Structure formats: structure tokens, C-alpha cells
């Protein structure tokens, strides 16, 4: 039974077998899937994802060590498409103007070596990147002297400064017609290393259960599914060459 549960969960996550289909075709399989996802969620939740500063430094790749040695986490948000909720209130709160679709939003963080080190709760798609950062609990994990790397949409410098944490993001163009040579270099340097968080998100979305429109039948356990998928990604080969 133990092996069957693990196999069923992996097949459902990777092959996009939805809970509604399971319920119609095989009631026992549906219960088994839900039970094992919840069990894996509980077991994985007991693992401390957030590594110490010393551990981050010990596995710091050369590409970060040379230019961004204080980096503690690289963050980005991603959205998952949802089937239109039946509730009008939830339709409104989950509607993402950016995606023009009902979505839920996740804040994901990785260490410089590419390990997923932070997985937020799921938030409704209408939330901004700044608001999800404030509500996610990430700020409580950072220490004085750390730095956070993100895309330019994360205008969170004012939130990090009281914690003694720096923000590394590409420069804004503002009202200028073009970047200065120094700004072009900075943009390229950040983009070259920040891309790894996008690759991590790509791994998460390789699990087809999260790669299409997620049915309402999965909503109640979607947070557990996303967390389990993120943890399974950490068992794959490293993203960043050491």
C-alpha cells in the first residue's frame, strides 16, 4: 500500500490526472491520492527549508560569490490558472489583470545554489508582488547583512531596510531614454544569476497538474499539492553549477 500510494501521487502530479477524474473513475484511487498528498505535505513540512547563513555561504556558487556574496534568497512570483470559481466574490479576488484569468499566486525563493528554500502560502491572483512579500513571512526569516535578489517588479527596498537587508534588482529606466553603461552592466549581471529562480519555477510547472487550468475540485488541497511539488523538485539535480 505504501509503494502504491507514492506511485499514484507521482503519476497524478506528473500526468495531470485530476481529482474529479479519479472520483468518477476510481473512488479508492481518489481517496488514496488525497491521503498521500496530505501525508507527504505533513512529512515535508517537518523539514526546515530555510538554510542558515553559514550553509548558504558554504554552497555559494562562484557566479554569486564574485558579485553578490551576501545573497540569501532569490525570489519571484508565479501564478497558476484556476477554473472560474462558482463564488462571485472568489471570481473577483482571484482575477489577475496581468494574466487576464482567475489565478492563485505563489512566492518562491531559492538559495544561490538553486535549492528551493521558501514556499509561501497561496494567495489570490489579484495580490501585488509587494503585498505577497509582506504577507508571506519571508521578512521574518532574513537577517541583518543579508541581501535579496528579485526582478524590478519587487519594489520592496523600504520593507527590507528596517531589517538591515539589501535589495538587488535591475535598475529602473524611469524617464530616461536609455540606461547608462553602468546600468546596462548591472542589468546583465543580475539577469545572468536571477534566471535560476525562473528555472526553478519552470521545474515546478513541469508537473502537469499545475501546468494547465486547475479545476475547482482541487482547490481545497491545492496548497498541499504545490508544496509537495516544490519539495519533490529539490530531489532533482542542482540548478546551478558549483
JSON list of C-alpha atoms in Angstrom, two decimals:
[
{"chain": "A", "resi": 1, "resn": "UNK", "atom": "CA", "xyz": [0.00, 0.00, 0.00]},
{"chain": "A", "resi": 2, "resn": "UNK", "atom": "CA", "xyz": [2.86, 2.37, 0.85]},
{"chain": "A", "resi": 3, "resn": "UNK", "atom": "CA", "xyz": [4.51, 1.97, -2.56]},
{"chain": "A", "resi": 4, "resn": "UNK", "atom": "CA", "xyz": [1.16, 2.17, -4.37]},
{"chain": "A", "resi": 5, "resn": "UNK", "atom": "CA", "xyz": [0.38, 5.48, -2.65]},
{"chain": "A", "resi": 6, "resn": "UNK", "atom": "CA", "xyz": [3.66, 7.06, -3.68]},
{"chain": "A", "resi": 7, "resn": "UNK", "atom": "CA", "xyz": [3.33, 5.83, -7.26]},
{"chain": "A", "resi": 8, "resn": "UNK", "atom": "CA", "xyz": [-0.24, 7.08, -7.57]},
{"chain": "A", "resi": 9, "resn": "UNK", "atom": "CA", "xyz": [0.65, 10.55, -6.27]},
{"chain": "A", "resi": 10, "resn": "UNK", "atom": "CA", "xyz": [3.61, 10.87, -8.65]},
{"chain": "A", "resi": 11, "resn": "UNK", "atom": "CA", "xyz": [1.52, 9.71, -11.61]},
{"chain": "A", "resi": 12, "resn": "UNK", "atom": "CA", "xyz": [-1.26, 12.17, -10.79]},
{"chain": "A", "resi": 13, "resn": "UNK", "atom": "CA", "xyz": [1.11, 15.10, -10.26]},
{"chain": "A", "resi": 14, "resn": "UNK", "atom": "CA", "xyz": [3.16, 14.46, -13.39]},
{"chain": "A", "resi": 15, "resn": "UNK", "atom": "CA", "xyz": [0.39, 13.31, -15.72]},
{"chain": "A", "resi": 16, "resn": "UNK", "atom": "CA", "xyz": [-2.24, 15.87, -14.75]},
{"chain": "A", "resi": 17, "resn": "UNK", "atom": "CA", "xyz": [-4.79, 13.34, -13.52]},
{"chain": "A", "resi": 18, "resn": "UNK", "atom": "CA", "xyz": [-7.34, 15.46, -11.70]},
{"chain": "A", "resi": 19, "resn": "UNK", "atom": "CA", "xyz": [-9.23, 14.59, -8.56]},
{"chain": "A", "resi": 20, "resn": "UNK", "atom": "CA", "xyz": [-12.57, 14.89, -10.37]},
{"chain": "A", "resi": 21, "resn": "UNK", "atom": "CA", "xyz": [-11.46, 12.26, -12.92]},
{"chain": "A", "resi": 22, "resn": "UNK", "atom": "CA", "xyz": [-10.32, 9.98, -10.13]},
{"chain": "A", "resi": 23, "resn": "UNK", "atom": "CA", "xyz": [-13.61, 10.42, -8.31]},
{"chain": "A", "resi": 24, "resn": "UNK", "atom": "CA", "xyz": [-15.56, 9.40, -11.41]},
{"chain": "A", "resi": 25, "resn": "UNK", "atom": "CA", "xyz": [-13.34, 6.51, -12.35]},
{"chain": "A", "resi": 26, "resn": "UNK", "atom": "CA", "xyz": [-11.90, 5.07, -9.18]},
{"chain": "A", "resi": 27, "resn": "UNK", "atom": "CA", "xyz": [-13.14, 6.22, -5.78]},
{"chain": "A", "resi": 28, "resn": "UNK", "atom": "CA", "xyz": [-10.47, 4.30, -3.90]},
{"chain": "A", "resi": 29, "resn": "UNK", "atom": "CA", "xyz": [-7.74, 5.91, -6.02]},
{"chain": "A", "resi": 30, "resn": "UNK", "atom": "CA", "xyz": [-9.14, 9.36, -5.34]},
{"chain": "A", "resi": 31, "resn": "UNK", "atom": "CA", "xyz": [-9.08, 8.80, -1.58]},
{"chain": "A", "resi": 32, "resn": "UNK", "atom": "CA", "xyz": [-5.61, 7.30, -1.82]},
{"chain": "A", "resi": 33, "resn": "UNK", "atom": "CA", "xyz": [-4.30, 10.30, -3.77]},
{"chain": "A", "resi": 34, "resn": "UNK", "atom": "CA", "xyz": [-5.72, 12.84, -1.30]},
{"chain": "A", "resi": 35, "resn": "UNK", "atom": "CA", "xyz": [-4.49, 10.85, 1.70]},
{"chain": "A", "resi": 36, "resn": "UNK", "atom": "CA", "xyz": [-0.97, 10.53, 0.40]},
{"chain": "A", "resi": 37, "resn": "UNK", "atom": "CA", "xyz": [-0.67, 14.13, -0.74]},
{"chain": "A", "resi": 38, "resn": "UNK", "atom": "CA", "xyz": [-1.67, 15.23, 2.74]},
{"chain": "A", "resi": 39, "resn": "UNK", "atom": "CA", "xyz": [0.72, 12.74, 4.33]},
{"chain": "A", "resi": 40, "resn": "UNK", "atom": "CA", "xyz": [3.61, 13.90, 2.14]},
{"chain": "A", "resi": 41, "resn": "UNK", "atom": "CA", "xyz": [2.72, 17.50, 2.95]},
{"chain": "A", "resi": 42, "resn": "UNK", "atom": "CA", "xyz": [2.89, 16.82, 6.69]},
{"chain": "A", "resi": 43, "resn": "UNK", "atom": "CA", "xyz": [6.19, 14.94, 6.38]},
{"chain": "A", "resi": 44, "resn": "UNK", "atom": "CA", "xyz": [7.81, 17.54, 4.11]},
{"chain": "A", "resi": 45, "resn": "UNK", "atom": "CA", "xyz": [6.56, 20.39, 6.31]},
{"chain": "A", "resi": 46, "resn": "UNK", "atom": "CA", "xyz": [8.66, 18.99, 9.15]},
{"chain": "A", "resi": 47, "resn": "UNK", "atom": "CA", "xyz": [11.80, 19.67, 7.11]},
{"chain": "A", "resi": 48, "resn": "UNK", "atom": "CA", "xyz": [13.38, 23.09, 7.63]},
{"chain": "A", "resi": 49, "resn": "UNK", "atom": "CA", "xyz": [13.59, 24.55, 4.14]},
{"chain": "A", "resi": 50, "resn": "UNK", "atom": "CA", "xyz": [15.32, 27.78, 5.17]},
{"chain": "A", "resi": 51, "resn": "UNK", "atom": "CA", "xyz": [19.09, 27.16, 5.48]},
{"chain": "A", "resi": 52, "resn": "UNK", "atom": "CA", "xyz": [21.39, 29.04, 7.83]},
{"chain": "A", "resi": 53, "resn": "UNK", "atom": "CA", "xyz": [23.62, 31.85, 6.61]},
{"chain": "A", "resi": 54, "resn": "UNK", "atom": "CA", "xyz": [26.66, 29.61, 7.06]},
{"chain": "A", "resi": 55, "resn": "UNK", "atom": "CA", "xyz": [25.13, 26.85, 4.96]},
{"chain": "A", "resi": 56, "resn": "UNK", "atom": "CA", "xyz": [24.21, 29.29, 2.17]},
{"chain": "A", "resi": 57, "resn": "UNK", "atom": "CA", "xyz": [27.77, 30.60, 2.18]},
{"chain": "A", "resi": 58, "resn": "UNK", "atom": "CA", "xyz": [29.24, 27.08, 2.13]},
{"chain": "A", "resi": 59, "resn": "UNK", "atom": "CA", "xyz": [27.38, 26.21, -1.09]},
{"chain": "A", "resi": 60, "resn": "UNK", "atom": "CA", "xyz": [27.62, 29.66, -2.72]},
{"chain": "A", "resi": 61, "resn": "UNK", "atom": "CA", "xyz": [28.41, 29.21, -6.45]},
{"chain": "A", "resi": 62, "resn": "UNK", "atom": "CA", "xyz": [31.25, 31.30, -7.92]},
{"chain": "A", "resi": 63, "resn": "UNK", "atom": "CA", "xyz": [28.82, 33.32, -10.06]},
{"chain": "A", "resi": 64, "resn": "UNK", "atom": "CA", "xyz": [27.26, 34.70, -6.85]},
{"chain": "A", "resi": 65, "resn": "UNK", "atom": "CA", "xyz": [30.39, 34.74, -4.71]},
{"chain": "A", "resi": 66, "resn": "UNK", "atom": "CA", "xyz": [32.13, 37.16, -7.07]},
{"chain": "A", "resi": 67, "resn": "UNK", "atom": "CA", "xyz": [29.39, 39.76, -7.42]},
{"chain": "A", "resi": 68, "resn": "UNK", "atom": "CA", "xyz": [26.61, 39.10, -4.88]},
{"chain": "A", "resi": 69, "resn": "UNK", "atom": "CA", "xyz": [28.20, 37.26, -1.93]},
{"chain": "A", "resi": 70, "resn": "UNK", "atom": "CA", "xyz": [25.58, 38.32, 0.64]},
{"chain": "A", "resi": 71, "resn": "UNK", "atom": "CA", "xyz": [22.65, 36.87, -1.32]},
{"chain": "A", "resi": 72, "resn": "UNK", "atom": "CA", "xyz": [20.41, 34.85, 0.98]},
{"chain": "A", "resi": 73, "resn": "UNK", "atom": "CA", "xyz": [17.50, 34.24, -1.36]},
{"chain": "A", "resi": 74, "resn": "UNK", "atom": "CA", "xyz": [16.38, 34.93, -4.93]},
{"chain": "A", "resi": 75, "resn": "UNK", "atom": "CA", "xyz": [12.63, 35.43, -5.14]},
{"chain": "A", "resi": 76, "resn": "UNK", "atom": "CA", "xyz": [9.94, 35.56, -7.78]},
{"chain": "A", "resi": 77, "resn": "UNK", "atom": "CA", "xyz": [6.20, 35.08, -8.02]},
{"chain": "A", "resi": 78, "resn": "UNK", "atom": "CA", "xyz": [4.32, 32.74, -10.28]},
{"chain": "A", "resi": 79, "resn": "UNK", "atom": "CA", "xyz": [0.63, 32.26, -10.95]},
{"chain": "A", "resi": 80, "resn": "UNK", "atom": "CA", "xyz": [-1.42, 29.13, -11.52]},
{"chain": "A", "resi": 81, "resn": "UNK", "atom": "CA", "xyz": [-4.51, 29.28, -13.70]},
{"chain": "A", "resi": 82, "resn": "UNK", "atom": "CA", "xyz": [-7.76, 28.37, -11.97]},
{"chain": "A", "resi": 83, "resn": "UNK", "atom": "CA", "xyz": [-11.09, 27.23, -13.30]},
{"chain": "A", "resi": 84, "resn": "UNK", "atom": "CA", "xyz": [-13.54, 30.11, -12.80]},
{"chain": "A", "resi": 85, "resn": "UNK", "atom": "CA", "xyz": [-14.85, 29.79, -9.23]},
{"chain": "A", "resi": 86, "resn": "UNK", "atom": "CA", "xyz": [-18.57, 29.48, -8.67]},
{"chain": "A", "resi": 87, "resn": "UNK", "atom": "CA", "xyz": [-18.48, 32.19, -6.00]},
{"chain": "A", "resi": 88, "resn": "UNK", "atom": "CA", "xyz": [-18.69, 35.73, -7.43]},
{"chain": "A", "resi": 89, "resn": "UNK", "atom": "CA", "xyz": [-16.56, 37.01, -4.57]},
{"chain": "A", "resi": 90, "resn": "UNK", "atom": "CA", "xyz": [-13.81, 34.49, -5.30]},
{"chain": "A", "resi": 91, "resn": "UNK", "atom": "CA", "xyz": [-14.08, 35.22, -9.03]},
{"chain": "A", "resi": 92, "resn": "UNK", "atom": "CA", "xyz": [-13.26, 38.83, -8.27]},
{"chain": "A", "resi": 93, "resn": "UNK", "atom": "CA", "xyz": [-10.48, 38.21, -5.75]},
{"chain": "A", "resi": 94, "resn": "UNK", "atom": "CA", "xyz": [-8.70, 35.61, -7.87]},
{"chain": "A", "resi": 95, "resn": "UNK", "atom": "CA", "xyz": [-8.86, 37.55, -11.11]},
{"chain": "A", "resi": 96, "resn": "UNK", "atom": "CA", "xyz": [-5.39, 38.57, -12.27]},
{"chain": "A", "resi": 97, "resn": "UNK", "atom": "CA", "xyz": [-5.36, 41.60, -14.54]},
{"chain": "A", "resi": 98, "resn": "UNK", "atom": "CA", "xyz": [-1.83, 40.63, -15.56]},
{"chain": "A", "resi": 99, "resn": "UNK", "atom": "CA", "xyz": [-2.90, 37.16, -16.74]},
{"chain": "A", "resi": 100, "resn": "UNK", "atom": "CA", "xyz": [-6.50, 38.15, -17.60]},
{"chain": "A", "resi": 101, "resn": "UNK", "atom": "CA", "xyz": [-7.61, 34.97, -15.88]},
{"chain": "A", "resi": 102, "resn": "UNK", "atom": "CA", "xyz": [-8.53, 33.64, -12.47]},
{"chain": "A", "resi": 103, "resn": "UNK", "atom": "CA", "xyz": [-5.31, 32.63, -10.76]},
{"chain": "A", "resi": 104, "resn": "UNK", "atom": "CA", "xyz": [-3.66, 31.92, -7.44]},
{"chain": "A", "resi": 105, "resn": "UNK", "atom": "CA", "xyz": [-0.21, 33.32, -6.73]},
{"chain": "A", "resi": 106, "resn": "UNK", "atom": "CA", "xyz": [2.88, 31.83, -5.12]},
{"chain": "A", "resi": 107, "resn": "UNK", "atom": "CA", "xyz": [6.06, 33.50, -3.86]},
{"chain": "A", "resi": 108, "resn": "UNK", "atom": "CA", "xyz": [9.00, 31.16, -4.38]},
{"chain": "A", "resi": 109, "resn": "UNK", "atom": "CA", "xyz": [12.55, 31.63, -3.11]},
{"chain": "A", "resi": 110, "resn": "UNK", "atom": "CA", "xyz": [15.73, 29.75, -3.92]},
{"chain": "A", "resi": 111, "resn": "UNK", "atom": "CA", "xyz": [19.23, 29.80, -2.46]},
{"chain": "A", "resi": 112, "resn": "UNK", "atom": "CA", "xyz": [22.12, 30.88, -4.72]},
{"chain": "A", "resi": 113, "resn": "UNK", "atom": "CA", "xyz": [22.84, 27.20, -5.48]},
{"chain": "A", "resi": 114, "resn": "UNK", "atom": "CA", "xyz": [19.30, 26.71, -6.80]},
{"chain": "A", "resi": 115, "resn": "UNK", "atom": "CA", "xyz": [17.65, 24.88, -3.91]},
{"chain": "A", "resi": 116, "resn": "UNK", "atom": "CA", "xyz": [14.07, 25.89, -3.20]},
{"chain": "A", "resi": 117, "resn": "UNK", "atom": "CA", "xyz": [14.27, 27.44, 0.26]},
{"chain": "A", "resi": 118, "resn": "UNK", "atom": "CA", "xyz": [11.00, 29.33, 0.58]},
{"chain": "A", "resi": 119, "resn": "UNK", "atom": "CA", "xyz": [7.46, 28.42, -0.49]},
{"chain": "A", "resi": 120, "resn": "UNK", "atom": "CA", "xyz": [4.74, 30.84, 0.51]},
{"chain": "A", "resi": 121, "resn": "UNK", "atom": "CA", "xyz": [1.10, 30.05, 1.07]},
{"chain": "A", "resi": 122, "resn": "UNK", "atom": "CA", "xyz": [-1.07, 30.51, -2.00]},
{"chain": "A", "resi": 123, "resn": "UNK", "atom": "CA", "xyz": [-2.65, 33.92, -2.38]},
{"chain": "A", "resi": 124, "resn": "UNK", "atom": "CA", "xyz": [-5.44, 35.12, -4.64]},
{"chain": "A", "resi": 125, "resn": "UNK", "atom": "CA", "xyz": [-4.26, 36.30, -8.04]},
{"chain": "A", "resi": 126, "resn": "UNK", "atom": "CA", "xyz": [-5.17, 39.94, -7.51]},
{"chain": "A", "resi": 127, "resn": "UNK", "atom": "CA", "xyz": [-2.44, 40.47, -4.88]},
{"chain": "A", "resi": 128, "resn": "UNK", "atom": "CA", "xyz": [0.65, 42.50, -5.80]},
{"chain": "A", "resi": 129, "resn": "UNK", "atom": "CA", "xyz": [4.23, 41.23, -5.56]},
{"chain": "A", "resi": 130, "resn": "UNK", "atom": "CA", "xyz": [4.92, 43.71, -2.76]},
{"chain": "A", "resi": 131, "resn": "UNK", "atom": "CA", "xyz": [1.87, 42.69, -0.75]},
{"chain": "A", "resi": 132, "resn": "UNK", "atom": "CA", "xyz": [2.54, 38.98, -1.09]},
{"chain": "A", "resi": 133, "resn": "UNK", "atom": "CA", "xyz": [6.11, 39.53, 0.13]},
{"chain": "A", "resi": 134, "resn": "UNK", "atom": "CA", "xyz": [4.82, 41.37, 3.20]},
{"chain": "A", "resi": 135, "resn": "UNK", "atom": "CA", "xyz": [2.20, 38.72, 3.97]},
{"chain": "A", "resi": 136, "resn": "UNK", "atom": "CA", "xyz": [4.30, 35.65, 3.22]},
{"chain": "A", "resi": 137, "resn": "UNK", "atom": "CA", "xyz": [6.52, 35.69, 6.32]},
{"chain": "A", "resi": 138, "resn": "UNK", "atom": "CA", "xyz": [9.74, 35.93, 4.30]},
{"chain": "A", "resi": 139, "resn": "UNK", "atom": "CA", "xyz": [10.85, 39.12, 6.06]},
{"chain": "A", "resi": 140, "resn": "UNK", "atom": "CA", "xyz": [10.89, 37.33, 9.42]},
{"chain": "A", "resi": 141, "resn": "UNK", "atom": "CA", "xyz": [13.48, 34.84, 8.13]},
{"chain": "A", "resi": 142, "resn": "UNK", "atom": "CA", "xyz": [16.03, 37.36, 6.85]},
{"chain": "A", "resi": 143, "resn": "UNK", "atom": "CA", "xyz": [18.97, 38.52, 8.97]},
{"chain": "A", "resi": 144, "resn": "UNK", "atom": "CA", "xyz": [20.90, 41.76, 9.11]},
{"chain": "A", "resi": 145, "resn": "UNK", "atom": "CA", "xyz": [23.56, 41.79, 6.41]},
{"chain": "A", "resi": 146, "resn": "UNK", "atom": "CA", "xyz": [21.59, 39.57, 4.01]},
{"chain": "A", "resi": 147, "resn": "UNK", "atom": "CA", "xyz": [20.61, 40.64, 0.53]},
{"chain": "A", "resi": 148, "resn": "UNK", "atom": "CA", "xyz": [17.62, 39.62, -1.56]},
{"chain": "A", "resi": 149, "resn": "UNK", "atom": "CA", "xyz": [17.67, 39.36, -5.34]},
{"chain": "A", "resi": 150, "resn": "UNK", "atom": "CA", "xyz": [14.50, 39.89, -7.34]},
{"chain": "A", "resi": 151, "resn": "UNK", "atom": "CA", "xyz": [13.02, 41.30, -10.52]},
{"chain": "A", "resi": 152, "resn": "UNK", "atom": "CA", "xyz": [12.37, 45.02, -10.80]},
{"chain": "A", "resi": 153, "resn": "UNK", "atom": "CA", "xyz": [8.68, 44.47, -10.00]},
{"chain": "A", "resi": 154, "resn": "UNK", "atom": "CA", "xyz": [9.64, 43.82, -6.37]},
{"chain": "A", "resi": 155, "resn": "UNK", "atom": "CA", "xyz": [9.91, 47.40, -5.11]},
{"chain": "A", "resi": 156, "resn": "UNK", "atom": "CA", "xyz": [10.42, 46.24, -1.52]},
{"chain": "A", "resi": 157, "resn": "UNK", "atom": "CA", "xyz": [13.51, 48.21, -0.51]},
{"chain": "A", "resi": 158, "resn": "UNK", "atom": "CA", "xyz": [11.51, 50.13, 2.12]},
{"chain": "A", "resi": 159, "resn": "UNK", "atom": "CA", "xyz": [10.37, 46.83, 3.67]},
{"chain": "A", "resi": 160, "resn": "UNK", "atom": "CA", "xyz": [13.87, 45.34, 3.80]},
{"chain": "A", "resi": 161, "resn": "UNK", "atom": "CA", "xyz": [15.78, 48.38, 5.08]},
{"chain": "A", "resi": 162, "resn": "UNK", "atom": "CA", "xyz": [14.46, 48.18, 8.69]},
{"chain": "A", "resi": 163, "resn": "UNK", "atom": "CA", "xyz": [15.79, 44.60, 8.84]},
{"chain": "A", "resi": 164, "resn": "UNK", "atom": "CA", "xyz": [19.25, 45.64, 7.62]},
{"chain": "A", "resi": 165, "resn": "UNK", "atom": "CA", "xyz": [18.71, 43.73, 4.38]},
{"chain": "A", "resi": 166, "resn": "UNK", "atom": "CA", "xyz": [19.71, 44.97, 0.93]},
{"chain": "A", "resi": 167, "resn": "UNK", "atom": "CA", "xyz": [17.77, 44.53, -2.31]},
{"chain": "A", "resi": 168, "resn": "UNK", "atom": "CA", "xyz": [19.43, 43.71, -5.63]},
{"chain": "A", "resi": 169, "resn": "UNK", "atom": "CA", "xyz": [17.13, 44.35, -8.59]},
{"chain": "A", "resi": 170, "resn": "UNK", "atom": "CA", "xyz": [17.74, 45.59, -12.13]},
{"chain": "A", "resi": 171, "resn": "UNK", "atom": "CA", "xyz": [17.75, 49.41, -12.39]},
{"chain": "A", "resi": 172, "resn": "UNK", "atom": "CA", "xyz": [14.61, 51.26, -13.40]},
{"chain": "A", "resi": 173, "resn": "UNK", "atom": "CA", "xyz": [14.62, 53.21, -16.64]},
{"chain": "A", "resi": 174, "resn": "UNK", "atom": "CA", "xyz": [12.22, 55.83, -15.21]},
{"chain": "A", "resi": 175, "resn": "UNK", "atom": "CA", "xyz": [12.04, 58.85, -17.53]},
{"chain": "A", "resi": 176, "resn": "UNK", "atom": "CA", "xyz": [15.40, 58.22, -19.18]},
{"chain": "A", "resi": 177, "resn": "UNK", "atom": "CA", "xyz": [15.54, 57.21, -22.82]},
{"chain": "A", "resi": 178, "resn": "UNK", "atom": "CA", "xyz": [18.21, 54.63, -22.20]},
{"chain": "A", "resi": 179, "resn": "UNK", "atom": "CA", "xyz": [20.34, 53.11, -19.46]},
{"chain": "A", "resi": 180, "resn": "UNK", "atom": "CA", "xyz": [23.81, 54.34, -18.67]},
{"chain": "A", "resi": 181, "resn": "UNK", "atom": "CA", "xyz": [26.67, 51.91, -19.43]},
{"chain": "A", "resi": 182, "resn": "UNK", "atom": "CA", "xyz": [26.95, 51.04, -15.72]},
{"chain": "A", "resi": 183, "resn": "UNK", "atom": "CA", "xyz": [23.23, 50.31, -15.54]},
{"chain": "A", "resi": 184, "resn": "UNK", "atom": "CA", "xyz": [23.42, 48.07, -18.61]},
{"chain": "A", "resi": 185, "resn": "UNK", "atom": "CA", "xyz": [26.22, 46.07, -16.98]},
{"chain": "A", "resi": 186, "resn": "UNK", "atom": "CA", "xyz": [24.28, 45.79, -13.70]},
{"chain": "A", "resi": 187, "resn": "UNK", "atom": "CA", "xyz": [21.14, 44.64, -15.51]},
{"chain": "A", "resi": 188, "resn": "UNK", "atom": "CA", "xyz": [23.04, 41.92, -17.35]},
{"chain": "A", "resi": 189, "resn": "UNK", "atom": "CA", "xyz": [24.86, 40.73, -14.23]},
{"chain": "A", "resi": 190, "resn": "UNK", "atom": "CA", "xyz": [21.65, 40.40, -12.23]},
{"chain": "A", "resi": 191, "resn": "UNK", "atom": "CA", "xyz": [19.76, 38.77, -15.11]},
{"chain": "A", "resi": 192, "resn": "UNK", "atom": "CA", "xyz": [22.51, 36.17, -15.55]},
{"chain": "A", "resi": 193, "resn": "UNK", "atom": "CA", "xyz": [22.08, 34.86, -11.99]},
{"chain": "A", "resi": 194, "resn": "UNK", "atom": "CA", "xyz": [18.44, 35.73, -11.30]},
{"chain": "A", "resi": 195, "resn": "UNK", "atom": "CA", "xyz": [17.35, 33.47, -14.15]},
{"chain": "A", "resi": 196, "resn": "UNK", "atom": "CA", "xyz": [17.84, 30.46, -11.88]},
{"chain": "A", "resi": 197, "resn": "UNK", "atom": "CA", "xyz": [14.68, 31.25, -9.91]},
{"chain": "A", "resi": 198, "resn": "UNK", "atom": "CA", "xyz": [12.76, 31.25, -13.18]},
{"chain": "A", "resi": 199, "resn": "UNK", "atom": "CA", "xyz": [14.28, 27.86, -13.96]},
{"chain": "A", "resi": 200, "resn": "UNK", "atom": "CA", "xyz": [13.13, 26.61, -10.54]},
{"chain": "A", "resi": 201, "resn": "UNK", "atom": "CA", "xyz": [9.60, 27.81, -11.27]},
{"chain": "A", "resi": 202, "resn": "UNK", "atom": "CA", "xyz": [9.82, 26.06, -14.62]},
{"chain": "A", "resi": 203, "resn": "UNK", "atom": "CA", "xyz": [10.60, 22.81, -12.83]},
{"chain": "A", "resi": 204, "resn": "UNK", "atom": "CA", "xyz": [7.55, 23.24, -10.62]},
{"chain": "A", "resi": 205, "resn": "UNK", "atom": "CA", "xyz": [5.34, 23.78, -13.63]},
{"chain": "A", "resi": 206, "resn": "UNK", "atom": "CA", "xyz": [6.74, 20.72, -15.36]},
{"chain": "A", "resi": 207, "resn": "UNK", "atom": "CA", "xyz": [4.34, 18.83, -13.09]},
{"chain": "A", "resi": 208, "resn": "UNK", "atom": "CA", "xyz": [1.39, 18.91, -15.42]},
{"chain": "A", "resi": 209, "resn": "UNK", "atom": "CA", "xyz": [-1.18, 19.06, -12.64]},
{"chain": "A", "resi": 210, "resn": "UNK", "atom": "CA", "xyz": [-0.06, 22.70, -12.19]},
{"chain": "A", "resi": 211, "resn": "UNK", "atom": "CA", "xyz": [0.60, 23.47, -15.84]},
{"chain": "A", "resi": 212, "resn": "UNK", "atom": "CA", "xyz": [-2.94, 23.89, -17.13]},
{"chain": "A", "resi": 213, "resn": "UNK", "atom": "CA", "xyz": [-6.19, 25.23, -15.72]},
{"chain": "A", "resi": 214, "resn": "UNK", "atom": "CA", "xyz": [-6.63, 23.79, -12.23]},
{"chain": "A", "resi": 215, "resn": "UNK", "atom": "CA", "xyz": [-10.12, 22.52, -11.58]},
{"chain": "A", "resi": 216, "resn": "UNK", "atom": "CA", "xyz": [-12.23, 23.72, -8.68]},
{"chain": "A", "resi": 217, "resn": "UNK", "atom": "CA", "xyz": [-12.26, 20.17, -7.32]},
{"chain": "A", "resi": 218, "resn": "UNK", "atom": "CA", "xyz": [-8.57, 20.57, -6.42]},
{"chain": "A", "resi": 219, "resn": "UNK", "atom": "CA", "xyz": [-8.89, 23.95, -4.69]},
{"chain": "A", "resi": 220, "resn": "UNK", "atom": "CA", "xyz": [-9.17, 22.66, -1.11]},
{"chain": "A", "resi": 221, "resn": "UNK", "atom": "CA", "xyz": [-5.86, 20.79, -1.33]},
{"chain": "A", "resi": 222, "resn": "UNK", "atom": "CA", "xyz": [-4.04, 22.91, -3.90]},
{"chain": "A", "resi": 223, "resn": "UNK", "atom": "CA", "xyz": [-1.71, 24.44, -1.33]},
{"chain": "A", "resi": 224, "resn": "UNK", "atom": "CA", "xyz": [-0.59, 20.97, -0.23]},
{"chain": "A", "resi": 225, "resn": "UNK", "atom": "CA", "xyz": [-0.10, 19.88, -3.84]},
{"chain": "A", "resi": 226, "resn": "UNK", "atom": "CA", "xyz": [2.06, 22.91, -4.68]},
{"chain": "A", "resi": 227, "resn": "UNK", "atom": "CA", "xyz": [4.21, 22.45, -1.58]},
{"chain": "A", "resi": 228, "resn": "UNK", "atom": "CA", "xyz": [4.74, 18.73, -2.26]},
{"chain": "A", "resi": 229, "resn": "UNK", "atom": "CA", "xyz": [5.70, 19.51, -5.87]},
{"chain": "A", "resi": 230, "resn": "UNK", "atom": "CA", "xyz": [8.22, 22.11, -4.72]},
{"chain": "A", "resi": 231, "resn": "UNK", "atom": "CA", "xyz": [9.77, 19.65, -2.31]},
{"chain": "A", "resi": 232, "resn": "UNK", "atom": "CA", "xyz": [10.00, 16.97, -4.99]},
{"chain": "A", "resi": 233, "resn": "UNK", "atom": "CA", "xyz": [11.85, 19.47, -7.20]},
{"chain": "A", "resi": 234, "resn": "UNK", "atom": "CA", "xyz": [14.58, 19.65, -4.55]},
{"chain": "A", "resi": 235, "resn": "UNK", "atom": "CA", "xyz": [15.32, 15.97, -5.17]},
{"chain": "A", "resi": 236, "resn": "UNK", "atom": "CA", "xyz": [16.26, 16.73, -8.78]},
{"chain": "A", "resi": 237, "resn": "UNK", "atom": "CA", "xyz": [19.84, 17.56, -9.87]},
{"chain": "A", "resi": 238, "resn": "UNK", "atom": "CA", "xyz": [21.11, 21.01, -8.89]},
{"chain": "A", "resi": 239, "resn": "UNK", "atom": "CA", "xyz": [20.21, 24.03, -11.00]},
{"chain": "A", "resi": 240, "resn": "UNK", "atom": "CA", "xyz": [23.44, 25.99, -10.60]},
{"chain": "A", "resi": 241, "resn": "UNK", "atom": "CA", "xyz": [26.89, 24.66, -11.38]},
{"chain": "A", "resi": 242, "resn": "UNK", "atom": "CA", "xyz": [29.12, 24.73, -8.31]}
]
